[in-house]
């Protein structure tokens, strides 16, 4: 395993954050000029036992001319290396939509999962979920008023408020790691969380229920700030969040980057909410190639590649943020959605039903409802039509199944037409079409990140409905009895 030379390691203690400015009140990071497509992987590893092709936890050289992403600033690696963060065979890249983690070499499938990243507990910001609550590391001195603010929250429902308070204090704590790491977190303008969206942005969702929910979340965070950051609050509290926007931003960071894990300190095991540096740069996928593992003995978080997973150089390393959740839930928590979310649903109100086994057979979908997957072994060749949206259709379409009673062709085709018509009625209720939404996105590249996320959300809903209509067309022509 390669390591940094002593001369280089000694220089790691000096941090020159190039092209960046940082104060205790705010920080800025210039936007990347490169372009990247985050449709498949949204937001932000596993490893090999062999020595990485670059020095330990340093970026390898990347040919920017052949990549849409840029290597991240070397300081991003250095501030972690000197604090015992280790990464093997991976590199961080940055685009206009934020950071991502990518394989720097081919990884052949093995029977056992392998480690690609190790992050020590001491760098994490942690708040336990249940009383008696604790935070770690123990950076808040006894008697500091932020302790009383955190202690006044509900441990079950206010986990994000508590974590935001701890994050803001870490930014203000002299010499704390998060003062440096915070420079690489998304700014207010770069964050897609709908907590930061304007009322005009929320209207772009074309989803009244989700818009109302986000307004309630925003009001809750602002009300908490007004309660604790009042005019009579001590200066050491005021300077943490001089305005509500900064506190709401901290809540958005807590929500979108928090990882929930069990933590053990001594003999005590607690479910905890954690902000974990470097691991929080992993983006989401519905078919992730990595997972997180807590190593109790060394109080270390490991990012691991799935057993048997083949990774190609340049592949993005991903985890699944929330399993079996619909797009509205992902938007509420993280500010992203997908047109191929295999767990999205459609609420049908009619009585039409199609034969489940016949529909699954047409698209070579196998498994039980909770584990549907495209069975490629039954396909004569690659079928680009079958994706997460078709899997979701198999779950969400009204179906019937009886092995002893074959479906009647005419009745089955009639049901298909009725379901298609209901989908078209749902599409007609939107004030814009999917084509118009795409045109808006293409013609306004400088729109705010929250507005872009809102328009993509409604676009993905329409694309899902259109895909279901297409799938029903194919089923109509290829009904198997």
Short mmCIF file of N, CA and C in Angstrom, two decimals, residues 244-402:
data_model
loop_
_atom_site.label_atom_id
_atom_site.label_comp_id
_atom_site.label_asym_id
_atom_site.label_seq_id
_atom_site.Cartn_x
_atom_site.Cartn_y
_atom_site.Cartn_z
N UNK A 244 -32.09 33.75 9.34
CA UNK A 244 -32.79 32.46 9.22
C UNK A 244 -32.34 31.65 8.02
N UNK A 245 -31.90 32.31 6.95
CA UNK A 245 -31.48 31.59 5.75
C UNK A 245 -30.31 30.67 6.06
N UNK A 246 -29.37 31.16 6.89
CA UNK A 246 -28.21 30.32 7.22
C UNK A 246 -28.63 29.11 8.04
N UNK A 247 -29.55 29.28 8.98
CA UNK A 247 -29.98 28.14 9.78
C UNK A 247 -30.77 27.15 8.92
N UNK A 248 -31.64 27.65 8.06
CA UNK A 248 -32.42 26.76 7.20
C UNK A 248 -31.49 26.01 6.25
N UNK A 249 -30.43 26.68 5.79
CA UNK A 249 -29.42 25.99 4.97
C UNK A 249 -28.79 24.85 5.77
N UNK A 250 -28.46 25.09 7.02
CA UNK A 250 -27.85 24.05 7.86
C UNK A 250 -28.81 22.87 8.04
N UNK A 251 -30.11 23.15 8.19
CA UNK A 251 -31.10 22.08 8.30
C UNK A 251 -31.17 21.29 7.00
N UNK A 252 -31.10 22.01 5.87
CA UNK A 252 -31.12 21.33 4.56
C UNK A 252 -29.91 20.42 4.41
N UNK A 253 -28.74 20.88 4.84
CA UNK A 253 -27.53 20.04 4.79
C UNK A 253 -27.71 18.82 5.67
N UNK A 254 -28.27 19.01 6.87
CA UNK A 254 -28.49 17.89 7.78
C UNK A 254 -29.44 16.86 7.16
N UNK A 255 -30.51 17.32 6.53
CA UNK A 255 -31.49 16.41 5.95
C UNK A 255 -30.92 15.65 4.76
N UNK A 256 -30.24 16.35 3.88
CA UNK A 256 -29.81 15.73 2.63
C UNK A 256 -28.54 14.91 2.76
N UNK A 257 -27.76 15.12 3.83
CA UNK A 257 -26.48 14.42 3.94
C UNK A 257 -26.39 13.53 5.17
N UNK A 258 -27.45 13.47 5.96
CA UNK A 258 -27.43 12.65 7.18
C UNK A 258 -27.46 11.16 6.83
N UNK A 259 -26.72 10.38 7.60
CA UNK A 259 -26.73 8.92 7.50
C UNK A 259 -27.11 8.37 8.87
N UNK A 260 -28.08 7.47 8.91
CA UNK A 260 -28.56 6.90 10.17
C UNK A 260 -27.90 5.55 10.41
N UNK A 261 -27.16 5.45 11.51
CA UNK A 261 -26.45 4.21 11.84
C UNK A 261 -26.49 3.97 13.35
N UNK A 262 -26.24 2.74 13.74
CA UNK A 262 -26.07 2.43 15.15
C UNK A 262 -24.63 2.73 15.55
N UNK A 263 -24.46 3.39 16.69
CA UNK A 263 -23.13 3.76 17.16
C UNK A 263 -22.92 3.17 18.55
N UNK A 264 -21.72 2.69 18.78
CA UNK A 264 -21.38 2.18 20.11
C UNK A 264 -20.20 2.95 20.68
N UNK A 265 -20.42 3.50 21.86
CA UNK A 265 -19.35 4.14 22.62
C UNK A 265 -19.29 3.44 23.97
N UNK A 266 -18.22 2.70 24.18
CA UNK A 266 -18.15 1.87 25.38
C UNK A 266 -19.16 0.73 25.28
N UNK A 267 -20.00 0.60 26.30
CA UNK A 267 -21.00 -0.46 26.31
C UNK A 267 -22.35 0.02 25.80
N UNK A 268 -22.46 1.31 25.48
CA UNK A 268 -23.74 1.89 25.08
C UNK A 268 -23.88 1.88 23.57
N UNK A 269 -24.98 1.29 23.08
CA UNK A 269 -25.30 1.28 21.65
C UNK A 269 -26.51 2.16 21.40
N UNK A 270 -26.38 3.10 20.49
CA UNK A 270 -27.46 4.04 20.21
C UNK A 270 -27.69 4.16 18.71
N UNK A 271 -28.96 4.30 18.32
CA UNK A 271 -29.27 4.70 16.95
C UNK A 271 -28.94 6.18 16.84
N UNK A 272 -28.19 6.54 15.82
CA UNK A 272 -27.68 7.90 15.74
C UNK A 272 -27.85 8.49 14.35
N UNK A 273 -27.95 9.82 14.31
CA UNK A 273 -27.94 10.57 13.07
C UNK A 273 -26.55 11.16 12.91
N UNK A 274 -25.93 10.91 11.77
CA UNK A 274 -24.54 11.29 11.58
C UNK A 274 -24.33 12.09 10.30
N UNK A 275 -23.47 13.08 10.38
CA UNK A 275 -22.91 13.72 9.20
C UNK A 275 -21.50 13.15 9.05
N UNK A 276 -21.29 12.40 7.98
CA UNK A 276 -20.04 11.65 7.80
C UNK A 276 -19.29 12.21 6.60
N UNK A 277 -18.17 12.90 6.83
CA UNK A 277 -17.44 13.49 5.72
C UNK A 277 -16.94 12.43 4.74
N UNK A 278 -16.84 12.79 3.50
CA UNK A 278 -16.39 11.95 2.39
C UNK A 278 -17.42 10.89 2.02
N UNK A 279 -17.96 10.15 2.98
CA UNK A 279 -19.03 9.21 2.64
C UNK A 279 -20.27 9.94 2.17
N UNK A 280 -20.47 11.19 2.62
CA UNK A 280 -21.64 11.95 2.22
C UNK A 280 -21.53 12.45 0.77
N UNK A 281 -20.40 12.19 0.11
CA UNK A 281 -20.26 12.54 -1.30
C UNK A 281 -20.75 11.43 -2.22
N UNK A 282 -21.12 10.29 -1.65
CA UNK A 282 -21.66 9.19 -2.45
C UNK A 282 -23.05 9.56 -2.95
N UNK A 283 -23.30 9.38 -4.22
CA UNK A 283 -24.60 9.69 -4.79
C UNK A 283 -25.54 8.49 -4.71
N UNK A 284 -26.80 8.75 -5.00
CA UNK A 284 -27.85 7.72 -4.88
C UNK A 284 -28.05 6.96 -6.18
N UNK A 285 -28.36 5.68 -6.04
CA UNK A 285 -28.81 4.87 -7.17
C UNK A 285 -29.79 3.83 -6.64
N UNK A 286 -30.78 3.48 -7.49
CA UNK A 286 -31.72 2.43 -7.10
C UNK A 286 -31.08 1.04 -7.23
N UNK A 287 -29.94 0.99 -7.93
CA UNK A 287 -29.16 -0.24 -8.02
C UNK A 287 -27.72 0.07 -7.60
N UNK A 288 -27.51 0.30 -6.32
CA UNK A 288 -26.19 0.76 -5.84
C UNK A 288 -25.14 -0.34 -5.95
N UNK A 289 -23.89 0.08 -6.07
CA UNK A 289 -22.80 -0.89 -6.07
C UNK A 289 -22.02 -0.88 -4.76
N UNK A 290 -22.45 -0.05 -3.79
CA UNK A 290 -21.76 0.05 -2.51
C UNK A 290 -22.75 0.05 -1.35
N UNK A 291 -22.23 -0.18 -0.15
CA UNK A 291 -23.02 -0.08 1.07
C UNK A 291 -22.11 0.37 2.21
N UNK A 292 -22.73 0.80 3.31
CA UNK A 292 -21.97 1.29 4.47
C UNK A 292 -21.95 0.23 5.56
N UNK A 293 -20.81 0.12 6.23
CA UNK A 293 -20.66 -0.86 7.31
C UNK A 293 -19.95 -0.21 8.48
N UNK A 294 -20.51 -0.37 9.68
CA UNK A 294 -19.91 0.21 10.87
C UNK A 294 -19.02 -0.80 11.56
N UNK A 295 -17.73 -0.48 11.73
CA UNK A 295 -16.78 -1.36 12.39
C UNK A 295 -16.64 -0.92 13.84
N UNK A 296 -17.33 -1.62 14.73
CA UNK A 296 -17.40 -1.20 16.12
C UNK A 296 -16.04 -1.19 16.80
N UNK A 297 -15.22 -2.20 16.50
CA UNK A 297 -13.96 -2.36 17.21
C UNK A 297 -13.09 -1.11 17.11
N UNK A 298 -12.98 -0.57 15.90
CA UNK A 298 -12.09 0.57 15.68
C UNK A 298 -12.85 1.89 15.57
N UNK A 299 -14.17 1.83 15.82
CA UNK A 299 -15.01 3.03 15.70
C UNK A 299 -14.76 3.71 14.35
N UNK A 300 -14.96 2.91 13.30
CA UNK A 300 -14.65 3.34 11.95
C UNK A 300 -15.81 2.98 11.02
N UNK A 301 -16.19 3.92 10.14
CA UNK A 301 -17.17 3.61 9.11
C UNK A 301 -16.44 3.12 7.87
N UNK A 302 -16.90 2.00 7.31
CA UNK A 302 -16.33 1.46 6.10
C UNK A 302 -17.34 1.60 4.96
N UNK A 303 -16.87 2.07 3.82
CA UNK A 303 -17.67 2.02 2.60
C UNK A 303 -17.18 0.80 1.83
N UNK A 304 -18.11 -0.07 1.44
CA UNK A 304 -17.72 -1.35 0.85
C UNK A 304 -18.42 -1.59 -0.48
N UNK A 305 -17.69 -2.22 -1.40
CA UNK A 305 -18.28 -2.64 -2.67
C UNK A 305 -19.05 -3.93 -2.44
N UNK A 306 -20.22 -4.04 -3.07
CA UNK A 306 -21.03 -5.24 -2.95
C UNK A 306 -20.23 -6.47 -3.36
N UNK A 307 -20.45 -7.57 -2.65
CA UNK A 307 -19.81 -8.82 -3.02
C UNK A 307 -20.24 -9.21 -4.43
N UNK A 308 -19.27 -9.63 -5.25
CA UNK A 308 -19.57 -10.06 -6.61
C UNK A 308 -19.81 -8.94 -7.59
N UNK A 309 -19.61 -7.69 -7.19
CA UNK A 309 -19.87 -6.55 -8.06
C UNK A 309 -18.65 -6.23 -8.91
N UNK A 310 -18.85 -6.14 -10.21
CA UNK A 310 -17.77 -5.74 -11.12
C UNK A 310 -17.82 -4.22 -11.29
N UNK A 311 -16.70 -3.57 -11.09
CA UNK A 311 -16.61 -2.12 -11.21
C UNK A 311 -15.60 -1.78 -12.30
N UNK A 312 -15.99 -0.93 -13.22
CA UNK A 312 -15.09 -0.48 -14.27
C UNK A 312 -14.49 0.87 -13.90
N UNK A 313 -13.30 1.13 -14.38
CA UNK A 313 -12.66 2.42 -14.14
C UNK A 313 -13.57 3.53 -14.67
N UNK A 314 -13.82 4.53 -13.83
CA UNK A 314 -14.69 5.63 -14.21
C UNK A 314 -16.13 5.44 -13.79
N UNK A 315 -16.51 4.22 -13.33
CA UNK A 315 -17.87 4.01 -12.83
C UNK A 315 -18.08 4.80 -11.56
N UNK A 316 -19.31 5.31 -11.39
CA UNK A 316 -19.60 6.04 -10.16
C UNK A 316 -19.98 5.07 -9.05
N UNK A 317 -19.48 5.32 -7.86
CA UNK A 317 -19.78 4.51 -6.69
C UNK A 317 -21.02 5.10 -6.03
N UNK A 318 -22.02 4.27 -5.77
CA UNK A 318 -23.31 4.76 -5.29
C UNK A 318 -23.83 3.91 -4.14
N UNK A 319 -24.72 4.52 -3.36
CA UNK A 319 -25.46 3.81 -2.33
C UNK A 319 -26.94 4.13 -2.53
N UNK A 320 -27.81 3.41 -1.85
CA UNK A 320 -29.24 3.66 -1.90
C UNK A 320 -29.64 4.46 -0.67
N UNK A 321 -30.07 5.71 -0.88
CA UNK A 321 -30.39 6.58 0.25
C UNK A 321 -31.62 6.08 1.02
N UNK A 322 -32.69 5.80 0.29
CA UNK A 322 -33.93 5.36 0.92
C UNK A 322 -34.54 4.27 0.05
N UNK A 323 -34.69 3.08 0.59
CA UNK A 323 -35.23 1.96 -0.18
C UNK A 323 -36.75 2.02 -0.24
N UNK A 324 -37.30 1.71 -1.41
CA UNK A 324 -38.75 1.57 -1.60
C UNK A 324 -39.52 2.85 -1.31
N UNK A 325 -38.97 3.98 -1.74
CA UNK A 325 -39.63 5.26 -1.53
C UNK A 325 -40.01 5.90 -2.87
N UNK A 326 -41.16 6.58 -2.87
CA UNK A 326 -41.65 7.24 -4.07
C UNK A 326 -40.91 8.55 -4.31
N UNK A 327 -41.11 9.10 -5.49
CA UNK A 327 -40.41 10.34 -5.85
C UNK A 327 -40.75 11.50 -4.93
N UNK A 328 -42.00 11.59 -4.48
CA UNK A 328 -42.35 12.72 -3.62
C UNK A 328 -41.60 12.66 -2.29
N UNK A 329 -41.35 11.45 -1.79
CA UNK A 329 -40.57 11.31 -0.56
C UNK A 329 -39.11 11.69 -0.78
N UNK A 330 -38.55 11.26 -1.91
CA UNK A 330 -37.17 11.63 -2.22
C UNK A 330 -37.03 13.13 -2.42
N UNK A 331 -38.03 13.75 -3.03
CA UNK A 331 -37.99 15.20 -3.22
C UNK A 331 -38.09 15.92 -1.88
N UNK A 332 -38.95 15.45 -1.01
CA UNK A 332 -39.14 16.08 0.30
C UNK A 332 -37.86 16.05 1.11
N UNK A 333 -37.14 14.94 1.07
CA UNK A 333 -35.94 14.78 1.89
C UNK A 333 -34.66 15.28 1.20
N UNK A 334 -34.51 14.92 -0.08
CA UNK A 334 -33.22 15.18 -0.73
C UNK A 334 -33.27 16.20 -1.86
N UNK A 335 -34.44 16.47 -2.41
CA UNK A 335 -34.52 17.44 -3.49
C UNK A 335 -34.21 16.85 -4.86
N UNK A 336 -34.42 15.55 -5.06
CA UNK A 336 -34.26 14.97 -6.38
C UNK A 336 -35.34 13.93 -6.62
N UNK A 337 -35.52 13.58 -7.89
CA UNK A 337 -36.49 12.56 -8.29
C UNK A 337 -35.93 11.82 -9.49
N UNK A 338 -36.66 10.82 -9.97
CA UNK A 338 -36.21 10.04 -11.11
C UNK A 338 -37.40 9.56 -11.92
N UNK A 339 -37.27 9.57 -13.23
CA UNK A 339 -38.35 9.07 -14.09
C UNK A 339 -38.38 7.55 -14.12
N UNK A 340 -37.34 6.91 -13.58
CA UNK A 340 -37.27 5.44 -13.58
C UNK A 340 -37.21 4.88 -12.16
N UNK A 341 -37.82 5.58 -11.23
CA UNK A 341 -37.89 5.09 -9.85
C UNK A 341 -38.76 3.84 -9.81
N UNK A 342 -38.20 2.67 -9.48
CA UNK A 342 -38.99 1.43 -9.51
C UNK A 342 -40.04 1.34 -8.42
N UNK A 343 -40.08 2.34 -7.52
CA UNK A 343 -41.04 2.30 -6.42
C UNK A 343 -42.08 3.41 -6.51
N UNK A 344 -42.08 4.16 -7.62
CA UNK A 344 -43.10 5.19 -7.78
C UNK A 344 -44.46 4.54 -8.06
N UNK A 345 -45.53 5.27 -7.80
CA UNK A 345 -46.87 4.69 -7.93
C UNK A 345 -47.81 5.64 -8.68
N UNK A 346 -48.90 5.05 -9.15
CA UNK A 346 -49.99 5.80 -9.77
C UNK A 346 -51.27 5.40 -9.06
N UNK A 347 -52.07 6.37 -8.68
CA UNK A 347 -53.32 6.09 -8.01
C UNK A 347 -54.46 6.00 -9.04
N UNK A 348 -54.84 4.76 -9.37
CA UNK A 348 -55.93 4.53 -10.31
C UNK A 348 -57.26 4.50 -9.53
N UNK A 349 -58.28 5.04 -10.14
CA UNK A 349 -59.59 5.09 -9.47
C UNK A 349 -60.63 4.21 -10.15
N UNK A 350 -60.34 3.70 -11.34
CA UNK A 350 -61.31 2.88 -12.06
C UNK A 350 -61.31 1.43 -11.58
N UNK A 351 -62.10 0.62 -12.27
CA UNK A 351 -62.23 -0.80 -11.91
C UNK A 351 -61.45 -1.72 -12.84
N UNK A 352 -60.77 -1.16 -13.83
CA UNK A 352 -60.05 -1.98 -14.80
C UNK A 352 -58.87 -2.69 -14.16
N UNK A 353 -58.66 -3.95 -14.55
CA UNK A 353 -57.53 -4.75 -14.05
C UNK A 353 -56.98 -5.59 -15.19
N UNK A 354 -55.66 -5.77 -15.20
CA UNK A 354 -55.05 -6.64 -16.19
C UNK A 354 -54.47 -7.86 -15.50
N UNK A 355 -54.19 -8.88 -16.28
CA UNK A 355 -53.68 -10.13 -15.73
C UNK A 355 -52.20 -9.99 -15.39
N UNK A 356 -51.85 -10.15 -14.12
CA UNK A 356 -50.49 -9.88 -13.66
C UNK A 356 -49.45 -10.76 -14.35
N UNK A 357 -49.67 -12.07 -14.37
CA UNK A 357 -48.67 -12.98 -14.93
C UNK A 357 -48.43 -12.72 -16.41
N UNK A 358 -49.49 -12.37 -17.12
CA UNK A 358 -49.34 -12.07 -18.54
C UNK A 358 -48.50 -10.82 -18.75
N UNK A 359 -48.76 -9.78 -17.96
CA UNK A 359 -48.00 -8.54 -18.08
C UNK A 359 -46.53 -8.78 -17.75
N UNK A 360 -46.25 -9.53 -16.69
CA UNK A 360 -44.87 -9.80 -16.32
C UNK A 360 -44.16 -10.60 -17.40
N UNK A 361 -44.86 -11.54 -18.01
CA UNK A 361 -44.24 -12.38 -19.03
C UNK A 361 -43.84 -11.59 -20.27
N UNK A 362 -44.67 -10.62 -20.65
CA UNK A 362 -44.37 -9.82 -21.83
C UNK A 362 -43.04 -9.09 -21.68
N UNK A 363 -42.75 -8.61 -20.48
CA UNK A 363 -41.54 -7.81 -20.26
C UNK A 363 -40.44 -8.60 -19.54
N UNK A 364 -40.61 -9.92 -19.42
CA UNK A 364 -39.61 -10.76 -18.75
C UNK A 364 -39.27 -10.25 -17.36
N UNK A 365 -40.32 -9.90 -16.62
CA UNK A 365 -40.15 -9.46 -15.24
C UNK A 365 -40.39 -10.65 -14.32
N UNK A 366 -39.48 -10.86 -13.39
CA UNK A 366 -39.55 -12.01 -12.49
C UNK A 366 -39.57 -11.55 -11.05
N UNK A 367 -39.76 -12.52 -10.15
CA UNK A 367 -39.72 -12.24 -8.72
C UNK A 367 -41.07 -11.93 -8.13
N UNK A 368 -41.07 -11.65 -6.83
CA UNK A 368 -42.27 -11.26 -6.11
C UNK A 368 -42.43 -9.74 -6.17
N UNK A 369 -43.63 -9.21 -5.87
CA UNK A 369 -43.85 -7.75 -5.98
C UNK A 369 -42.79 -6.91 -5.29
N UNK A 370 -42.30 -7.35 -4.12
CA UNK A 370 -41.30 -6.57 -3.40
C UNK A 370 -39.90 -6.75 -3.98
N UNK A 371 -39.75 -7.67 -4.94
CA UNK A 371 -38.42 -7.95 -5.50
C UNK A 371 -38.49 -8.14 -7.01
N UNK A 372 -39.36 -7.43 -7.70
CA UNK A 372 -39.45 -7.53 -9.15
C UNK A 372 -38.13 -7.09 -9.78
N UNK A 373 -37.72 -7.79 -10.84
CA UNK A 373 -36.53 -7.39 -11.57
C UNK A 373 -36.67 -7.89 -13.01
N UNK A 374 -35.94 -7.24 -13.91
CA UNK A 374 -35.96 -7.63 -15.32
C UNK A 374 -35.07 -8.85 -15.49
N UNK A 375 -35.63 -9.96 -15.89
CA UNK A 375 -34.88 -11.21 -16.04
C UNK A 375 -34.24 -11.22 -17.42
N UNK A 376 -33.01 -10.76 -17.51
CA UNK A 376 -32.33 -10.65 -18.80
C UNK A 376 -32.02 -12.01 -19.39
N UNK A 377 -31.99 -13.06 -18.56
CA UNK A 377 -31.71 -14.39 -19.09
C UNK A 377 -32.83 -14.88 -19.99
N UNK A 378 -34.03 -14.33 -19.80
CA UNK A 378 -35.16 -14.72 -20.63
C UNK A 378 -35.27 -13.87 -21.89
N UNK A 379 -34.46 -12.83 -21.99
CA UNK A 379 -34.52 -11.94 -23.13
C UNK A 379 -33.57 -12.41 -24.23
N UNK A 380 -33.99 -12.28 -25.46
CA UNK A 380 -33.16 -12.68 -26.59
C UNK A 380 -32.00 -11.72 -26.80
N UNK A 381 -32.16 -10.51 -26.36
CA UNK A 381 -31.11 -9.49 -26.47
C UNK A 381 -31.36 -8.38 -25.48
N UNK A 382 -30.57 -7.34 -25.54
CA UNK A 382 -30.77 -6.23 -24.63
C UNK A 382 -32.08 -5.52 -24.95
N UNK A 383 -32.82 -5.21 -23.90
CA UNK A 383 -34.12 -4.55 -24.05
C UNK A 383 -34.06 -3.22 -23.34
N UNK A 384 -33.74 -2.13 -24.04
CA UNK A 384 -33.61 -0.83 -23.37
C UNK A 384 -34.94 -0.27 -22.89
N UNK A 385 -36.05 -0.85 -23.35
CA UNK A 385 -37.35 -0.31 -22.95
C UNK A 385 -37.65 -0.63 -21.48
N UNK A 386 -37.27 -1.82 -21.05
CA UNK A 386 -37.58 -2.23 -19.68
C UNK A 386 -36.61 -1.55 -18.71
N UNK A 387 -37.15 -0.73 -17.83
CA UNK A 387 -36.35 -0.02 -16.84
C UNK A 387 -37.13 0.06 -15.54
N UNK A 388 -36.69 0.93 -14.65
CA UNK A 388 -37.37 1.06 -13.37
C UNK A 388 -38.82 1.48 -13.49
N UNK A 389 -39.14 2.28 -14.54
CA UNK A 389 -40.53 2.70 -14.72
C UNK A 389 -41.43 1.53 -15.06
N UNK A 390 -40.95 0.59 -15.86
CA UNK A 390 -41.75 -0.59 -16.21
C UNK A 390 -41.89 -1.51 -14.99
N UNK A 391 -40.82 -1.61 -14.20
CA UNK A 391 -40.91 -2.38 -12.95
C UNK A 391 -41.95 -1.74 -12.03
N UNK A 392 -41.95 -0.41 -11.94
CA UNK A 392 -42.94 0.29 -11.12
C UNK A 392 -44.34 0.06 -11.65
N UNK A 393 -44.50 0.02 -12.99
CA UNK A 393 -45.81 -0.24 -13.58
C UNK A 393 -46.33 -1.60 -13.16
N UNK A 394 -45.44 -2.59 -13.10
CA UNK A 394 -45.86 -3.94 -12.68
C UNK A 394 -46.36 -3.93 -11.25
N UNK A 395 -45.84 -3.00 -10.44
CA UNK A 395 -46.28 -2.93 -9.04
C UNK A 395 -47.53 -2.08 -8.88
N UNK A 396 -47.66 -1.05 -9.70
CA UNK A 396 -48.70 -0.05 -9.44
C UNK A 396 -49.96 -0.24 -10.27
N UNK A 397 -49.89 -0.96 -11.39
CA UNK A 397 -51.08 -1.18 -12.21
C UNK A 397 -52.07 -2.10 -11.49
N UNK A 398 -53.35 -1.84 -11.57
CA UNK A 398 -54.35 -2.75 -10.98
C UNK A 398 -54.32 -4.09 -11.72
N UNK A 399 -54.10 -5.16 -10.99
CA UNK A 399 -53.95 -6.48 -11.63
C UNK A 399 -54.80 -7.52 -10.92
N UNK A 400 -54.99 -8.61 -11.61
CA UNK A 400 -55.63 -9.79 -11.01
C UNK A 400 -54.80 -11.00 -11.42
N UNK A 401 -54.89 -12.06 -10.63
CA UNK A 401 -54.12 -13.26 -10.93
C UNK A 401 -54.84 -14.49 -10.41
N UNK A 402 -55.03 -15.42 -11.29
CA UNK A 402 -55.64 -16.71 -10.92
C UNK A 402 -55.11 -17.75 -11.88
#
